CSV table of C-alpha atoms in Angstrom, one decimal:
chain,number,residue,atom,x,y,z
A,7,MET,CA,98.3,-61.4,-76.2
A,8,ARG,CA,99.2,-57.6,-75.5
A,9,CYS,CA,101.0,-57.1,-72.3
A,10,LEU,CA,102.0,-54.5,-70.5
A,11,VAL,CA,105.5,-54.7,-68.3
A,12,THR,CA,106.1,-51.9,-66.0
A,13,GLY,CA,109.3,-51.6,-64.4
A,14,ALA,CA,110.9,-52.5,-67.7
A,15,THR,CA,114.4,-51.1,-66.9
A,16,GLY,CA,114.3,-52.7,-63.5
A,17,TYR,CA,115.9,-56.1,-62.8
A,18,ILE,CA,113.1,-58.6,-63.8
A,19,GLY,CA,111.1,-56.1,-66.1
A,20,GLY,CA,114.1,-56.0,-68.4
A,21,ARG,CA,114.7,-59.5,-68.4
A,22,LEU,CA,110.9,-60.5,-68.9
A,23,ALA,CA,110.1,-58.2,-72.1
A,24,PRO,CA,112.2,-60.2,-74.2
A,25,ARG,CA,110.9,-63.4,-73.3
A,26,LEU,CA,107.8,-62.9,-73.4
A,27,MET,CA,108.0,-61.5,-77.2
A,28,ALA,CA,109.9,-64.9,-77.8
A,29,ALA,CA,106.8,-67.0,-76.5
A,30,GLY,CA,104.8,-65.2,-78.9
A,31,HIS,CA,103.2,-62.2,-77.1
A,32,GLU,CA,103.1,-58.5,-78.0
A,33,VAL,CA,105.0,-56.2,-75.6
A,34,ARG,CA,104.2,-52.4,-74.5
A,35,ALA,CA,107.0,-51.4,-72.2
A,36,LEU,CA,106.1,-48.6,-69.5
A,37,SER,CA,109.3,-46.5,-68.3
A,38,ARG,CA,109.3,-42.7,-67.3
A,39,SER,CA,112.0,-42.1,-69.4
A,40,ALA,CA,111.8,-44.1,-72.7
A,41,GLY,CA,115.3,-43.1,-73.4
A,42,ARG,CA,116.4,-45.6,-71.2
A,43,LEU,CA,115.4,-48.2,-73.2
A,44,ARG,CA,116.4,-46.7,-76.0
A,45,ASP,CA,119.8,-49.0,-76.5
A,46,VAL,CA,118.6,-52.4,-74.9
A,47,PRO,CA,118.4,-55.0,-77.7
A,48,TRP,CA,115.0,-55.8,-77.5
A,49,ALA,CA,113.6,-52.1,-77.9
A,50,PRO,CA,113.1,-52.1,-81.7
A,51,GLN,CA,110.4,-55.3,-80.9
A,52,ALA,CA,108.2,-53.7,-78.4
A,53,GLU,CA,106.4,-50.6,-78.1
A,54,ILE,CA,107.6,-48.2,-75.6
A,55,VAL,CA,105.7,-45.8,-73.8
A,56,GLU,CA,106.1,-43.5,-71.2
A,57,GLY,CA,104.2,-43.1,-68.1
A,58,ASP,CA,104.3,-42.7,-64.5
A,59,LEU,CA,102.3,-45.1,-61.9
A,60,SER,CA,101.8,-41.7,-60.2
A,61,ASP,CA,99.9,-40.2,-62.9
A,62,PRO,CA,96.9,-42.1,-63.2
A,63,ALA,CA,96.1,-40.4,-66.8
A,64,SER,CA,99.2,-41.7,-68.0
A,65,LEU,CA,98.5,-45.0,-66.5
A,66,GLU,CA,95.0,-45.5,-68.4
A,67,ALA,CA,97.0,-44.7,-71.8
A,68,ALA,CA,99.5,-47.5,-71.3
A,69,LEU,CA,96.6,-49.7,-70.3
A,70,ASP,CA,94.3,-49.4,-73.3
A,71,GLY,CA,94.0,-52.2,-75.4
A,72,VAL,CA,96.2,-54.4,-72.8
A,73,ASP,CA,95.3,-58.1,-72.0
A,74,VAL,CA,97.9,-58.9,-69.1
A,75,ALA,CA,99.8,-56.2,-66.8
A,76,TYR,CA,102.7,-57.1,-65.0
A,77,PHE,CA,103.4,-54.7,-62.2
A,78,LEU,CA,107.2,-55.1,-61.5
A,79,VAL,CA,107.9,-51.7,-59.7
A,80,HIS,CA,108.7,-51.0,-56.3
A,81,SER,CA,110.2,-48.1,-54.3
A,82,LEU,CA,112.3,-49.7,-52.6
A,83,GLY,CA,115.9,-47.4,-51.9
A,84,GLN,CA,113.3,-44.3,-51.7
A,85,ARG,CA,112.1,-42.4,-48.4
A,86,ASP,CA,108.4,-43.5,-47.6
A,87,PHE,CA,108.9,-46.4,-49.9
A,88,GLU,CA,105.5,-47.9,-48.5
A,89,ARG,CA,103.3,-44.8,-49.1
A,90,LEU,CA,104.6,-44.4,-52.7
A,91,ASP,CA,104.1,-48.2,-53.6
A,92,ARG,CA,100.6,-48.0,-51.6
A,93,GLU,CA,99.9,-45.2,-54.3
A,94,ALA,CA,101.2,-46.7,-57.2
A,95,ALA,CA,99.5,-50.0,-56.8
A,96,THR,CA,96.0,-48.0,-56.3
A,97,ASN,CA,96.4,-46.2,-59.6
A,98,PHE,CA,97.4,-49.0,-61.3
A,99,ALA,CA,94.8,-51.5,-60.2
A,100,ARG,CA,92.2,-48.7,-61.0
A,101,ALA,CA,93.3,-48.1,-64.2
A,102,ALA,CA,93.7,-51.6,-65.2
A,103,TYR,CA,90.1,-52.6,-64.4
A,104,GLY,CA,88.7,-49.3,-65.8
A,105,LYS,CA,90.5,-50.7,-69.2
A,106,GLY,CA,89.3,-53.9,-69.2
A,107,VAL,CA,92.3,-55.4,-68.4
A,108,LYS,CA,91.7,-59.3,-68.2
A,109,ARG,CA,95.1,-60.3,-66.0
A,110,ILE,CA,97.5,-58.6,-63.3
A,111,VAL,CA,100.5,-60.4,-62.8
A,112,TYR,CA,102.5,-59.5,-59.4
A,113,LEU,CA,105.9,-60.3,-58.2
A,114,GLY,CA,105.9,-59.9,-54.3
A,115,GLY,CA,107.6,-61.3,-51.5
A,116,PRO,CA,107.4,-64.1,-48.7
A,117,GLU,CA,104.7,-64.1,-46.1
A,118,PRO,CA,106.1,-64.3,-42.7
A,119,PRO,CA,104.0,-66.7,-40.0
A,120,PRO,CA,100.8,-64.6,-38.8
A,121,GLU,CA,102.9,-64.7,-35.4
A,122,GLU,CA,105.6,-62.3,-36.7
A,123,LYS,CA,105.5,-59.0,-37.1
A,124,PRO,CA,106.7,-58.4,-40.7
A,125,SER,CA,109.6,-56.0,-41.9
A,126,ALA,CA,108.6,-52.9,-43.5
A,127,HIS,CA,109.5,-54.2,-47.1
A,128,LEU,CA,107.5,-57.7,-46.6
A,129,ARG,CA,104.4,-55.8,-45.4
A,130,SER,CA,104.6,-53.1,-48.1
A,131,ARG,CA,104.8,-56.4,-50.7
A,132,ALA,CA,101.8,-57.9,-48.9
A,133,GLU,CA,99.9,-54.8,-49.3
A,134,VAL,CA,100.4,-54.2,-52.6
A,135,ALA,CA,99.4,-57.7,-53.3
A,136,LYS,CA,96.4,-57.0,-51.3
A,137,ILE,CA,95.4,-54.0,-53.2
A,138,LEU,CA,95.6,-55.9,-56.6
A,139,LEU,CA,93.9,-58.8,-55.7
A,140,GLU,CA,90.8,-56.6,-54.8
A,141,SER,CA,91.2,-54.3,-58.0
A,142,GLY,CA,88.1,-56.5,-59.7
A,143,VAL,CA,90.7,-57.9,-62.1
A,144,PRO,CA,91.8,-61.6,-61.9
A,145,THR,CA,95.3,-61.3,-60.2
A,146,VAL,CA,98.0,-63.7,-59.8
A,147,VAL,CA,100.7,-62.7,-57.0
A,148,LEU,CA,103.9,-64.8,-57.0
A,149,ARG,CA,105.6,-64.7,-53.6
A,150,ALA,CA,109.3,-65.0,-54.3
A,151,PRO,CA,112.1,-65.5,-51.5
A,152,VAL,CA,115.9,-64.6,-52.3
A,153,ILE,CA,116.3,-64.5,-56.1
A,154,ILE,CA,119.9,-65.6,-57.6
A,155,GLY,CA,121.0,-63.8,-60.7
A,156,SER,CA,123.7,-61.1,-61.3
A,157,GLY,CA,121.7,-57.8,-60.6
A,158,SER,CA,119.3,-59.0,-57.9
A,159,ALA,CA,119.8,-57.0,-55.0
A,160,SER,CA,119.6,-59.7,-52.5
A,161,PHE,CA,121.8,-62.1,-54.7
A,162,GLU,CA,124.6,-59.0,-55.0
A,163,MET,CA,124.5,-58.5,-50.9
A,164,LEU,CA,125.2,-62.3,-50.5
A,165,ARG,CA,128.1,-62.3,-53.3
A,166,TYR,CA,129.8,-59.3,-52.1
A,167,LEU,CA,129.6,-60.4,-48.0
A,168,THR,CA,131.1,-63.6,-49.3
A,169,GLU,CA,133.9,-63.0,-51.5
A,170,ARG,CA,134.8,-59.8,-49.2
A,171,LEU,CA,134.6,-61.6,-46.1
A,172,PRO,CA,136.4,-64.9,-45.2
A,173,VAL,CA,135.7,-64.3,-41.6
A,174,MET,CA,132.3,-62.6,-40.6
A,175,VAL,CA,130.8,-61.7,-37.2
A,176,THR,CA,127.4,-62.1,-38.4
A,177,PRO,CA,123.5,-61.7,-36.6
A,178,ARG,CA,121.3,-64.4,-35.5
A,179,TRP,CA,119.6,-64.5,-39.0
A,180,VAL,CA,122.2,-66.5,-40.7
A,181,LYS,CA,120.6,-69.3,-39.5
A,182,ASN,CA,117.3,-68.8,-40.6
A,183,ARG,CA,115.8,-71.0,-43.8
A,184,ILE,CA,115.7,-69.7,-47.0
A,185,GLN,CA,114.5,-71.2,-50.3
A,186,PRO,CA,116.2,-69.3,-53.0
A,187,ILE,CA,115.1,-69.2,-56.6
A,188,ALA,CA,117.1,-68.6,-59.7
A,189,VAL,CA,116.1,-65.8,-61.7
A,190,ARG,CA,115.1,-68.0,-64.8
A,191,ASP,CA,112.8,-70.1,-63.1
A,192,VAL,CA,111.2,-66.5,-61.7
A,193,LEU,CA,111.0,-65.4,-65.4
A,194,ARG,CA,109.2,-68.8,-66.4
A,195,TYR,CA,106.6,-68.6,-63.8
A,196,LEU,CA,105.8,-65.1,-64.8
A,197,ILE,CA,105.5,-65.9,-68.8
A,198,ALA,CA,103.2,-68.9,-67.4
A,199,ALA,CA,100.9,-67.1,-65.5
A,200,ALA,CA,99.8,-64.8,-68.4
A,201,ASP,CA,98.0,-68.2,-69.9
A,202,LEU,CA,96.7,-69.2,-66.3
A,203,PRO,CA,92.9,-69.9,-66.2
A,204,ALA,CA,90.7,-66.2,-66.3
A,205,GLU,CA,89.1,-67.1,-62.9
A,206,LEU,CA,92.4,-67.5,-60.9
A,207,ASN,CA,92.5,-64.7,-58.3
A,208,ARG,CA,95.0,-65.7,-55.4
A,209,GLY,CA,98.8,-65.9,-54.4
A,210,PHE,CA,101.3,-68.4,-55.2
A,211,ASP,CA,104.5,-69.0,-53.5
A,212,ILE,CA,107.5,-69.9,-55.6
A,213,GLY,CA,110.7,-71.1,-54.6
A,214,GLY,CA,113.9,-73.3,-55.5
A,215,ARG,CA,115.0,-76.9,-55.1
A,216,ASP,CA,116.8,-76.3,-51.7
A,217,VAL,CA,116.2,-75.0,-48.4
A,218,LEU,CA,119.4,-73.6,-46.9
A,219,THR,CA,120.3,-71.1,-43.9
A,220,TYR,CA,121.5,-67.7,-45.1
A,221,GLY,CA,124.9,-69.2,-43.5
A,222,ALA,CA,124.8,-72.0,-45.8
A,223,MET,CA,123.8,-70.2,-48.9
A,224,MET,CA,127.4,-68.2,-48.2
A,225,GLN,CA,129.4,-71.3,-47.8
A,226,ARG,CA,127.8,-72.9,-51.0
A,227,TYR,CA,128.4,-69.6,-52.8
A,228,ALA,CA,132.0,-69.8,-51.9
A,229,GLN,CA,132.3,-73.2,-52.9
A,230,VAL,CA,130.9,-72.6,-56.4
A,231,ALA,CA,133.4,-69.5,-56.8
A,232,SER,CA,136.0,-71.4,-55.8
A,233,LEU,CA,136.9,-69.5,-52.9
A,234,ARG,CA,138.2,-71.1,-49.0
A,235,ARG,CA,135.4,-72.3,-46.7
A,236,ARG,CA,134.2,-69.2,-45.0
A,237,VAL,CA,134.4,-68.8,-40.9
A,238,VAL,CA,130.4,-67.8,-40.0
A,239,VAL,CA,130.1,-66.7,-36.3
A,240,PRO,CA,126.4,-65.9,-35.3
A,241,LEU,CA,126.3,-63.0,-32.8
A,242,ARG,CA,123.3,-62.4,-30.7
A,243,PRO,CA,123.3,-58.7,-30.1
A,244,LEU,CA,123.7,-57.8,-33.6
A,245,SER,CA,120.6,-56.1,-34.4
A,246,PRO,CA,119.2,-55.7,-37.8
A,247,TRP,CA,119.9,-51.9,-37.6
A,248,LEU,CA,123.2,-52.4,-36.9
A,249,SER,CA,123.3,-55.4,-39.6
A,250,ALA,CA,122.2,-53.1,-42.4
A,251,HIS,CA,125.1,-50.8,-41.5
A,252,TRP,CA,127.8,-53.3,-41.4
A,253,VAL,CA,126.0,-54.9,-45.1
A,254,GLY,CA,126.6,-50.9,-46.3
A,255,ALA,CA,129.9,-50.9,-45.1
A,256,ILE,CA,131.1,-54.1,-46.9
A,257,THR,CA,129.1,-53.8,-50.0
A,258,PRO,CA,128.5,-51.5,-52.5
A,259,VAL,CA,124.5,-52.1,-51.7
A,260,PRO,CA,123.2,-48.6,-51.1
A,261,ASN,CA,122.2,-48.5,-47.3
A,262,SER,CA,118.6,-47.4,-48.2
A,263,ILE,CA,118.1,-50.7,-50.1
A,264,ALA,CA,120.2,-53.0,-47.6
A,265,ARG,CA,118.5,-51.7,-44.6
A,266,PRO,CA,114.9,-53.2,-45.6
A,267,LEU,CA,116.5,-56.4,-47.6
A,268,VAL,CA,118.6,-57.1,-44.0
A,269,ALA,CA,115.5,-56.3,-42.0
A,270,SER,CA,113.4,-59.0,-43.6
A,271,LEU,CA,116.2,-61.9,-43.2
A,272,ILE,CA,114.7,-62.3,-39.6
A,273,HIS,CA,112.1,-63.9,-41.1
A,274,GLU,CA,112.3,-67.3,-42.5
A,275,ALA,CA,111.5,-67.3,-46.5
A,276,ILE,CA,110.3,-70.6,-47.2
A,277,THR,CA,107.2,-71.9,-49.2
A,278,HIS,CA,104.3,-73.0,-47.4
A,279,GLU,CA,102.6,-74.4,-50.3
A,280,HIS,CA,103.4,-75.4,-54.2
A,281,ASP,CA,99.7,-75.1,-55.5
A,282,ILE,CA,101.5,-73.7,-58.8
A,283,ALA,CA,102.6,-77.0,-60.0
A,284,GLU,CA,99.1,-77.5,-60.7
A,285,TYR,CA,99.2,-75.2,-63.5
A,286,VAL,CA,103.3,-74.9,-64.2
A,287,PRO,CA,105.1,-78.2,-64.1
A,288,ASP,CA,108.3,-78.1,-62.0
A,289,GLY,CA,110.4,-79.2,-65.2
A,290,ASP,CA,114.0,-78.7,-64.8
A,291,LEU,CA,113.8,-76.1,-61.3
A,292,LEU,CA,117.2,-75.1,-60.6
A,293,GLY,CA,119.1,-75.9,-57.5
A,294,PHE,CA,121.0,-72.8,-55.8
A,295,ASP,CA,124.5,-74.3,-56.8
A,296,GLU,CA,123.3,-74.1,-60.7
A,297,ALA,CA,121.6,-70.9,-60.1
A,298,VAL,CA,124.7,-69.5,-58.8
A,299,ARG,CA,127.2,-70.9,-61.7
A,300,LEU,CA,124.9,-69.3,-63.9
A,301,ALA,CA,125.1,-66.0,-62.4
A,302,LEU,CA,128.8,-65.8,-62.2
A,303,GLY,CA,129.0,-67.3,-65.8
A,304,LYS,CA,130.6,-70.8,-65.1
A,305,ILE,CA,128.7,-72.9,-66.8
A,306,ARG,CA,131.8,-75.3,-67.1
A,307,ASP,CA,135.0,-75.1,-65.4
A,308,ASP,CA,136.7,-75.3,-68.7
A,309,GLU,CA,134.7,-72.5,-70.0
A,310,VAL,CA,135.5,-68.8,-69.4
A,311,GLU,CA,133.0,-65.9,-70.0
A,312,THR,CA,133.5,-62.5,-70.1
A,313,ARG,CA,130.9,-61.5,-68.2
A,314,TRP,CA,131.3,-57.4,-68.5
A,315,THR,CA,130.4,-58.3,-72.6
A,316,ASN,CA,127.4,-60.8,-71.6
A,317,ALA,CA,129.0,-62.8,-74.6
A,318,SER,CA,128.1,-66.2,-73.6
A,319,GLY,CA,124.7,-66.2,-74.4
A,320,ARG,CA,124.1,-69.3,-72.0
A,321,ASP,CA,121.9,-68.0,-70.1
A,322,ALA,CA,121.5,-64.0,-70.5
A,323,ALA,CA,118.5,-63.8,-67.8
A,324,ALA,CA,121.4,-64.7,-64.9
A,325,GLU,CA,123.9,-62.3,-66.3
A,326,PRO,CA,124.4,-58.3,-65.9
A,327,MET,CA,122.5,-56.0,-68.1
A,328,PRO,CA,123.3,-52.4,-68.9
A,329,THR,CA,120.2,-51.3,-67.1
A,330,ASP,CA,121.1,-52.7,-63.8
A,331,PRO,CA,122.7,-50.7,-61.2
A,332,SER,CA,126.3,-49.6,-61.3
A,333,TRP,CA,127.2,-51.7,-58.1
A,334,THR,CA,125.4,-55.0,-59.3
A,335,GLY,CA,127.5,-57.8,-61.2
A,336,GLY,CA,130.7,-58.3,-58.8
A,337,THR,CA,133.7,-56.2,-58.9
A,338,ILE,CA,135.5,-55.5,-62.2
A,339,TYR,CA,138.7,-53.6,-61.8
A,340,LYS,CA,139.7,-51.8,-65.4
A,341,ASP,CA,142.9,-49.7,-66.3
A,342,GLU,CA,141.9,-48.1,-69.6
A,343,ARG,CA,144.1,-46.0,-71.9
A,344,ARG,CA,143.4,-44.6,-75.1
A,345,ILE,CA,145.8,-42.5,-77.8
A,346,GLU,CA,145.5,-41.2,-81.0
A,347,VAL,CA,148.2,-42.4,-84.0
A,348,ASP,CA,149.2,-40.6,-86.7
A,349,ALA,CA,149.5,-43.6,-88.4
A,350,PRO,CA,146.8,-45.8,-90.4
A,351,VAL,CA,144.6,-48.5,-88.7
A,352,ASP,CA,146.2,-51.6,-90.6
A,353,ALA,CA,149.7,-50.1,-89.3
A,354,LEU,CA,148.7,-50.0,-85.9
A,355,TRP,CA,146.8,-53.3,-86.0
A,356,ARG,CA,150.5,-55.1,-87.2
A,357,VAL,CA,152.1,-53.6,-84.0
A,358,ILE,CA,149.3,-55.0,-81.7
A,359,GLU,CA,149.4,-58.7,-83.5
A,360,GLY,CA,153.0,-58.6,-83.2
A,361,VAL,CA,153.0,-58.3,-79.3
A,362,GLY,CA,154.8,-60.7,-77.3
A,363,GLY,CA,157.6,-63.3,-77.9
A,364,ASP,CA,160.5,-61.8,-79.0
A,365,ASN,CA,158.9,-58.5,-79.8
A,366,GLY,CA,157.9,-57.8,-76.3
A,367,TRP,CA,155.6,-56.0,-74.5
A,368,TYR,CA,156.3,-52.8,-75.3
A,369,SER,CA,157.0,-51.2,-71.4
A,370,PHE,CA,159.3,-51.9,-68.6
A,371,PRO,CA,161.1,-54.8,-69.6
A,372,LEU,CA,162.3,-55.7,-66.2
A,373,ALA,CA,158.9,-55.0,-64.6
A,374,TRP,CA,157.2,-57.9,-67.3
A,375,ALA,CA,160.5,-60.4,-66.8
A,376,VAL,CA,159.9,-60.2,-63.0
A,377,ARG,CA,156.2,-60.7,-63.3
A,378,GLY,CA,157.4,-63.9,-65.3
A,379,TRP,CA,159.5,-65.0,-62.9
A,380,LEU,CA,157.3,-64.8,-59.9
A,381,ASP,CA,154.8,-66.7,-61.9
A,382,ARG,CA,156.9,-69.6,-62.3
A,383,LEU,CA,158.2,-69.8,-58.9
A,384,VAL,CA,154.4,-70.0,-57.9
A,385,GLY,CA,154.0,-72.9,-60.4
A,386,GLY,CA,152.9,-70.6,-63.3
A,387,VAL,CA,153.8,-70.8,-67.0
A,388,GLY,CA,155.6,-67.5,-66.9
A,389,LEU,CA,157.1,-66.5,-70.1
A,390,ARG,CA,158.6,-69.3,-71.4
A,391,ARG,CA,156.0,-70.1,-73.9
A,392,GLY,CA,156.6,-67.2,-76.6
A,393,ARG,CA,154.6,-67.6,-79.8
A,394,ARG,CA,154.2,-69.5,-82.3
A,395,ASP,CA,154.1,-67.5,-85.2
A,396,ARG,CA,156.2,-64.1,-85.5
A,397,ASP,CA,153.6,-62.2,-87.7
A,398,HIS,CA,150.3,-63.6,-86.7
A,399,LEU,CA,147.8,-64.6,-83.6
A,400,TYR,CA,145.4,-67.5,-83.6
A,401,VAL,CA,142.4,-68.0,-80.9
A,402,GLY,CA,143.2,-70.7,-78.7
A,403,GLU,CA,146.7,-70.7,-78.8
A,404,ALA,CA,149.2,-69.4,-75.9
A,405,LEU,CA,151.2,-66.2,-75.8
A,406,ASP,CA,153.9,-66.1,-73.2
A,407,PHE,CA,151.4,-66.2,-70.1
A,408,TRP,CA,148.4,-65.5,-71.7
A,409,ARG,CA,145.9,-67.2,-74.0
A,410,VAL,CA,144.4,-65.4,-77.1
A,411,GLU,CA,140.7,-65.4,-76.6
A,412,GLU,CA,139.4,-63.6,-79.3
A,413,ILE,CA,140.8,-61.8,-82.6
A,414,LYS,CA,138.7,-59.4,-84.7
A,415,PRO,CA,141.4,-58.8,-87.6
A,416,GLY,CA,142.2,-55.2,-87.9
A,417,GLU,CA,140.3,-54.1,-85.0
A,418,LEU,CA,140.6,-56.4,-81.8
A,419,LEU,CA,143.0,-58.6,-79.7
A,420,ARG,CA,141.5,-60.2,-76.4
A,421,LEU,CA,144.2,-61.8,-74.3
A,422,ARG,CA,143.2,-64.2,-71.2
A,423,ALA,CA,145.8,-64.2,-68.3
A,424,GLU,CA,147.1,-67.7,-67.3
A,425,MET,CA,149.3,-67.0,-64.8
A,426,LYS,CA,148.9,-67.4,-60.9
A,427,VAL,CA,146.7,-64.8,-59.9
A,428,PRO,CA,143.6,-64.4,-57.3
A,429,GLY,CA,141.3,-64.0,-59.7
A,430,ARG,CA,140.5,-63.8,-63.6
A,431,ALA,CA,142.4,-61.0,-65.8
A,432,TRP,CA,141.8,-60.0,-69.6
A,433,LEU,CA,144.1,-57.5,-71.3
A,434,GLU,CA,142.3,-55.8,-74.8
A,435,MET,CA,144.4,-54.0,-77.5
A,436,TYR,CA,141.7,-52.2,-79.7
A,437,ALA,CA,142.8,-50.5,-83.2
A,438,GLU,CA,140.0,-47.7,-84.2
A,439,PRO,CA,139.9,-45.7,-87.7
A,440,GLY,CA,140.5,-42.1,-86.9
A,441,PRO,CA,139.8,-38.7,-89.0
A,442,GLY,CA,141.8,-38.9,-92.5
A,443,ASN,CA,144.9,-41.7,-92.4
A,444,THR,CA,145.0,-41.8,-88.8
A,445,SER,CA,143.8,-44.3,-86.0
A,446,VAL,CA,142.9,-44.8,-82.4
A,447,TYR,CA,144.6,-47.4,-80.1
A,448,ARG,CA,142.5,-48.5,-77.1
A,449,GLN,CA,143.7,-50.9,-74.2
A,450,ARG,CA,141.8,-52.1,-71.2
A,451,ALA,CA,143.2,-54.4,-68.5
A,452,LEU,CA,140.2,-56.2,-66.8
A,453,PHE,CA,140.4,-58.4,-63.3
A,454,VAL,CA,137.7,-60.0,-61.6
A,455,PRO,CA,138.8,-60.5,-58.3
A,456,ARG,CA,138.4,-63.8,-56.0
A,457,GLY,CA,137.7,-63.5,-52.7
A,458,LEU,CA,139.4,-61.1,-50.1
A,459,ALA,CA,142.8,-61.9,-51.8
A,460,GLY,CA,142.0,-60.6,-55.2
A,461,HIS,CA,141.0,-57.0,-54.3
A,462,ALA,CA,144.4,-57.2,-52.1
A,463,TYR,CA,146.2,-58.3,-55.0
A,464,TRP,CA,144.9,-55.5,-57.0
A,465,ALA,CA,145.8,-52.8,-54.8
A,466,SER,CA,149.2,-54.1,-54.6
A,467,VAL,CA,149.9,-53.8,-58.1
A,468,LEU,CA,148.0,-50.8,-58.5
A,469,PRO,CA,151.1,-48.2,-58.2
A,470,PHE,CA,152.8,-49.9,-61.3
A,471,HIS,CA,149.8,-49.8,-63.9
A,472,GLY,CA,150.8,-46.2,-64.6
A,473,ILE,CA,154.2,-47.2,-65.7
A,474,VAL,CA,153.5,-50.3,-67.3
A,475,PHE,CA,150.1,-50.0,-68.7
A,476,SER,CA,150.8,-46.1,-69.8
A,477,GLY,CA,154.1,-46.8,-71.1
A,478,MET,CA,153.0,-50.0,-73.0
A,479,ALA,CA,150.3,-47.9,-74.8
A,480,ARG,CA,152.5,-45.1,-75.6
A,481,ASN,CA,155.1,-47.6,-77.0
A,482,ILE,CA,152.5,-49.4,-79.2
A,483,ALA,CA,151.3,-46.2,-80.9
A,484,ARG,CA,154.8,-45.1,-81.3
A,485,GLY,CA,155.5,-48.6,-82.9
A,486,ALA,CA,152.6,-48.0,-85.6
A,487,LEU,CA,154.5,-45.0,-86.7
A,488,THR,CA,157.6,-46.9,-87.9
A,489,GLN,CA,155.7,-49.9,-89.8
A,490,PRO,CA,156.5,-50.6,-93.3
A,491,PRO,CA,153.9,-50.5,-95.9
A,492,PRO,CA,151.8,-53.9,-96.0
A,493,GLY,CA,153.8,-56.8,-97.8
A,494,ALA,CA,157.0,-55.2,-97.0
A,495,GLY,CA,157.8,-57.3,-94.1
A,496,GLY,CA,156.4,-58.4,-91.1
A,497,PRO,CA,155.9,-56.6,-87.3
A,498,GLY,CA,157.8,-53.5,-86.8
A,499,ARG,CA,159.8,-53.1,-84.1
A,500,PRO,CA,160.2,-50.3,-81.8
A,501,SER,CA,163.6,-48.3,-81.9
A,502,THR,CA,164.6,-49.4,-78.4
A,503,PRO,CA,164.9,-53.2,-77.7
A,504,ARG,CA,162.3,-54.8,-75.4
A,505,SER,CA,162.7,-58.1,-73.7
A,506,PRO,CA,159.5,-60.3,-73.6
A,507,ALA,CA,157.7,-60.6,-70.4
A,508,GLY,CA,154.5,-60.9,-69.0
A,509,SER,CA,152.2,-58.4,-66.8
A,510,SER,CA,152.3,-55.9,-63.8
A,511,ARG,CA,149.5,-57.7,-62.5
């Protein structure tokens, strides 16, 4: 079938499109700017079209020849989002009917009990669902509560609140029940909806295996993320309006998005029916803890994954994507350096591969040594491990208090920190060819904090980075200038002696 995916640059749409193609469907992806999809991995296999839901003419062109149309857009975060979504849904419904579309699929939100006044966010989702269900095109509405996956606004709010606040005063809604669902399961239902019986025109509640309070979700998140148990104190006078501003102050989630989401948390978000199971078997429906592990890249305790590169490939749906907003994916602190080197790339690489052990770390030896001593005082490995081979490194081996995680000979050395720190740390060193017989040295230090202690730790060492990491980059570049020709000896040493040590982090 030919499927139109609206919101292809959004959280769900960008993850759904490649999975529809993997299931054998043709995908036409609609975006207001085709350039935003230029670099996504699946773009070459899809048909990319430009269009705007406020422009009926562009919708008619986008829907021409389409069998199944996915409505995955919303205006949350914009002023007057209810009006904007109402108009978008009306235009979409008319165009889909006029073009003979066989099925509309919409991902909406949970329905609060009839006796409760719905929040603006949920009211808008219900209104869009009604418009599509009355379009004359058979429509399936999937009503999902909190979606667990890196990039989901609801999950990011949960992540930042739990990681940054070991003690928190919260509104009463932390006691409300929620049935969170993994993004992987949401995508599975969306794909299956394309093949549901043609006569179906209704909504379905979808949710995960577990029913939890929001407070329990924070505690379970903390456990999966290896954080201490959080102290949660519900406070009756804390209104949704104050709660939204509190969330905005603590997290990077924009206030314009946090406000309607927080206002929706006054309602319980659980499934009231599970009729979808008649058409889509539950299978291995994920529980909350496993969904969080996937979102954090923690598949196994012994598996450390570089989330910023999405290198794991284990469940990309749960991990960050390039099209996700900059505030998603958790906090990653970076220190980046770049130096042009008047030496060939192979000379620069020999210096990079020779770091550590007796060769040292090319800057401020005392700071590196002190960091190594401190690490041993708290039970870490310190600097006593050195390196196994004077000239070469191998993936998996120890290097002082680092572990070699990745080597691309002549290009990249990535080290993972094994010192005692409240988070996860990496050091990356790149050798890149420059014009003529020159090269470029790039250096990245990355730190993923764990809890409030991790953020405080990064802030405490930040003043030293300008000295340690900038000095390291300069001296590695200088070391490349003194390298002997290939075959004339091992790694060159800088002219000034350097003692082995660890990191300023």
